[in-house]
Amino acid sequence: MNKYLDIAPEVKAALEQGKPVVALESTIISHGMPYPKNVETALLVEDTIRKNGAVPATIAVIGGRLKAGLSHEEIEYLGKAGRDVAKASRRDLPALVARGADGATTVTTTMIIAHMAGIQVFATGGIGGVHRGAETTMDISADLEELAQTPVMVVCAGAKSILDLGLTLEYLETHGVPVIGYGTEELPAFYTRKSGFGVDYRVDSPEELAAMFRAQRDLGYKGGMLVTNPIPEEYAMDKAVIDAAIEQALKESVEQGVHGKETTPFLLARVVELTGGDSLESNIKLVLNNAAVAAQTACRLCK
Ligand code: PSU
Ligand code: MN
């Protein structure tokens, strides 16, 4: 085991006994939602994973330790600290570990730590991708690179149209990452069920997701798999409302010269502000929906 890794006792026991475990990220807690909704949601997501037969392992960096599985106190700590906790991507782990610092893990670092711990399935809300205007800014999320090189299944609700969804799919295709639609042929766009872009494969059951992931392992691929699960119809947002908020947020980010790791948190926070509490509620519901699918799939993978 990696000397910087701490696996929580419950998670460790489950892994040793071959029981299903689902990883969860912590950027969504510290940077994705306001306190105390973030903590409530993180605990609700963990409950959903348990109700679906798996053990949750929320991942973060605390005091320079890579944590697979957090206590309620640790989740509360990350939620309260919010943006004071550094957003930790792949390039940040060496500094955080060496300095004994805290970090909220993105999709990238959650995948890295999940894989170190031996966890194969990870549920989140949305992933990072190729940003609009990437032709000139070269802003491409490290999440895509990680999907190309780390064997973890990421269950998300697609990607927000703060990104260029077409270019994001092209990038994933180039890097050999299968993009699966869960019960859909169309890539979901996080707040809405449709994006206008097709996925590579439609899959309708956790059994089939598990079979594809197993085949990917048996083929000796190093990379992971992206499962896109549309937000339940009743919680989906009006496309015109969300698109207007995203355009406004993008415009402000360009005007204010926001760049680098700040871009995504800035856009996400502005979209929430511009749409009131509605988008936050949708966000919570879709994460719970993804947690259920991830847990069911982790159960099938253990059979
Ligand atoms: N997109 C979302 N919600 C999120 C994120 C992205 O819709 O919470 C977070 C995730 O932690 C993701 C990270 O891994 O932002 C990507 O950041 P960047 O674009 O800087 O790579
Ligand atoms: Mn970026």
PDB file of N, CA and C and ligand atoms in Angstrom, residues 87 129 131 138-142 259-264, ligand 2:
ATOM      1  N   LYS A  87      -8.291  23.210  -4.045  1.00  0.00           N
ATOM      2  CA  LYS A  87      -8.794  22.274  -5.050  1.00  0.00           C
ATOM      3  C   LYS A  87      -7.579  21.498  -5.552  1.00  0.00           C
ATOM      4  N   GLY A 129     -13.876  19.022 -18.575  1.00  0.00           N
ATOM      5  CA  GLY A 129     -13.711  18.627 -19.978  1.00  0.00           C
ATOM      6  C   GLY A 129     -12.972  19.694 -20.755  1.00  0.00           C
ATOM      7  N   HIS A 131     -12.820  23.087 -22.368  1.00  0.00           N
ATOM      8  CA  HIS A 131     -13.583  24.327 -22.208  1.00  0.00           C
ATOM      9  C   HIS A 131     -13.898  24.973 -23.547  1.00  0.00           C
ATOM     10  N   MET A 138      -6.292  26.571 -24.492  1.00  0.00           N
ATOM     11  CA  MET A 138      -5.783  25.223 -24.178  1.00  0.00           C
ATOM     12  C   MET A 138      -6.287  24.730 -22.825  1.00  0.00           C
ATOM     13  N   ASP A 139      -7.439  25.221 -22.383  1.00  0.00           N
ATOM     14  CA  ASP A 139      -7.999  24.794 -21.104  1.00  0.00           C
ATOM     15  C   ASP A 139      -8.754  23.476 -21.273  1.00  0.00           C
ATOM     16  N   ILE A 140      -8.064  22.418 -20.958  1.00  0.00           N
ATOM     17  CA  ILE A 140      -8.644  21.067 -21.013  1.00  0.00           C
ATOM     18  C   ILE A 140      -8.460  20.455 -19.643  1.00  0.00           C
ATOM     19  N   SER A 141      -9.551  19.993 -19.044  1.00  0.00           N
ATOM     20  CA  SER A 141      -9.459  19.462 -17.682  1.00  0.00           C
ATOM     21  C   SER A 141      -8.571  18.233 -17.611  1.00  0.00           C
ATOM     22  N   ALA A 142      -7.805  18.159 -16.521  1.00  0.00           N
ATOM     23  CA  ALA A 142      -6.991  16.962 -16.250  1.00  0.00           C
ATOM     24  C   ALA A 142      -7.874  15.729 -16.063  1.00  0.00           C
ATOM     25  N   HIS A 259      -8.935  32.485 -15.010  1.00  0.00           N
ATOM     26  CA  HIS A 259      -8.256  31.441 -15.772  1.00  0.00           C
ATOM     27  C   HIS A 259      -7.721  30.347 -14.853  1.00  0.00           C
ATOM     28  N   GLY A 260      -7.132  29.311 -15.472  1.00  0.00           N
ATOM     29  CA  GLY A 260      -6.516  28.213 -14.714  1.00  0.00           C
ATOM     30  C   GLY A 260      -7.527  27.465 -13.864  1.00  0.00           C
ATOM     31  N   LYS A 261      -7.089  27.039 -12.679  1.00  0.00           N
ATOM     32  CA  LYS A 261      -7.941  26.186 -11.839  1.00  0.00           C
ATOM     33  C   LYS A 261      -9.170  26.927 -11.319  1.00  0.00           C
ATOM     34  N   GLU A 262      -9.180  28.267 -11.420  1.00  0.00           N
ATOM     35  CA  GLU A 262     -10.323  29.048 -10.932  1.00  0.00           C
ATOM     36  C   GLU A 262     -11.514  29.031 -11.896  1.00  0.00           C
ATOM     37  N   THR A 263     -11.248  28.712 -13.151  1.00  0.00           N
ATOM     38  CA  THR A 263     -12.314  28.828 -14.155  1.00  0.00           C
ATOM     39  C   THR A 263     -13.550  28.009 -13.799  1.00  0.00           C
ATOM     40  N   THR A 264     -13.349  26.704 -13.569  1.00  0.00           N
ATOM     41  CA  THR A 264     -14.510  25.845 -13.308  1.00  0.00           C
ATOM     42  C   THR A 264     -15.261  26.259 -12.041  1.00  0.00           C
TER      43      THR A 264
HETATM   44 MN    MN B   2      -8.847  23.974 -16.512  1.00  0.00          MN
END
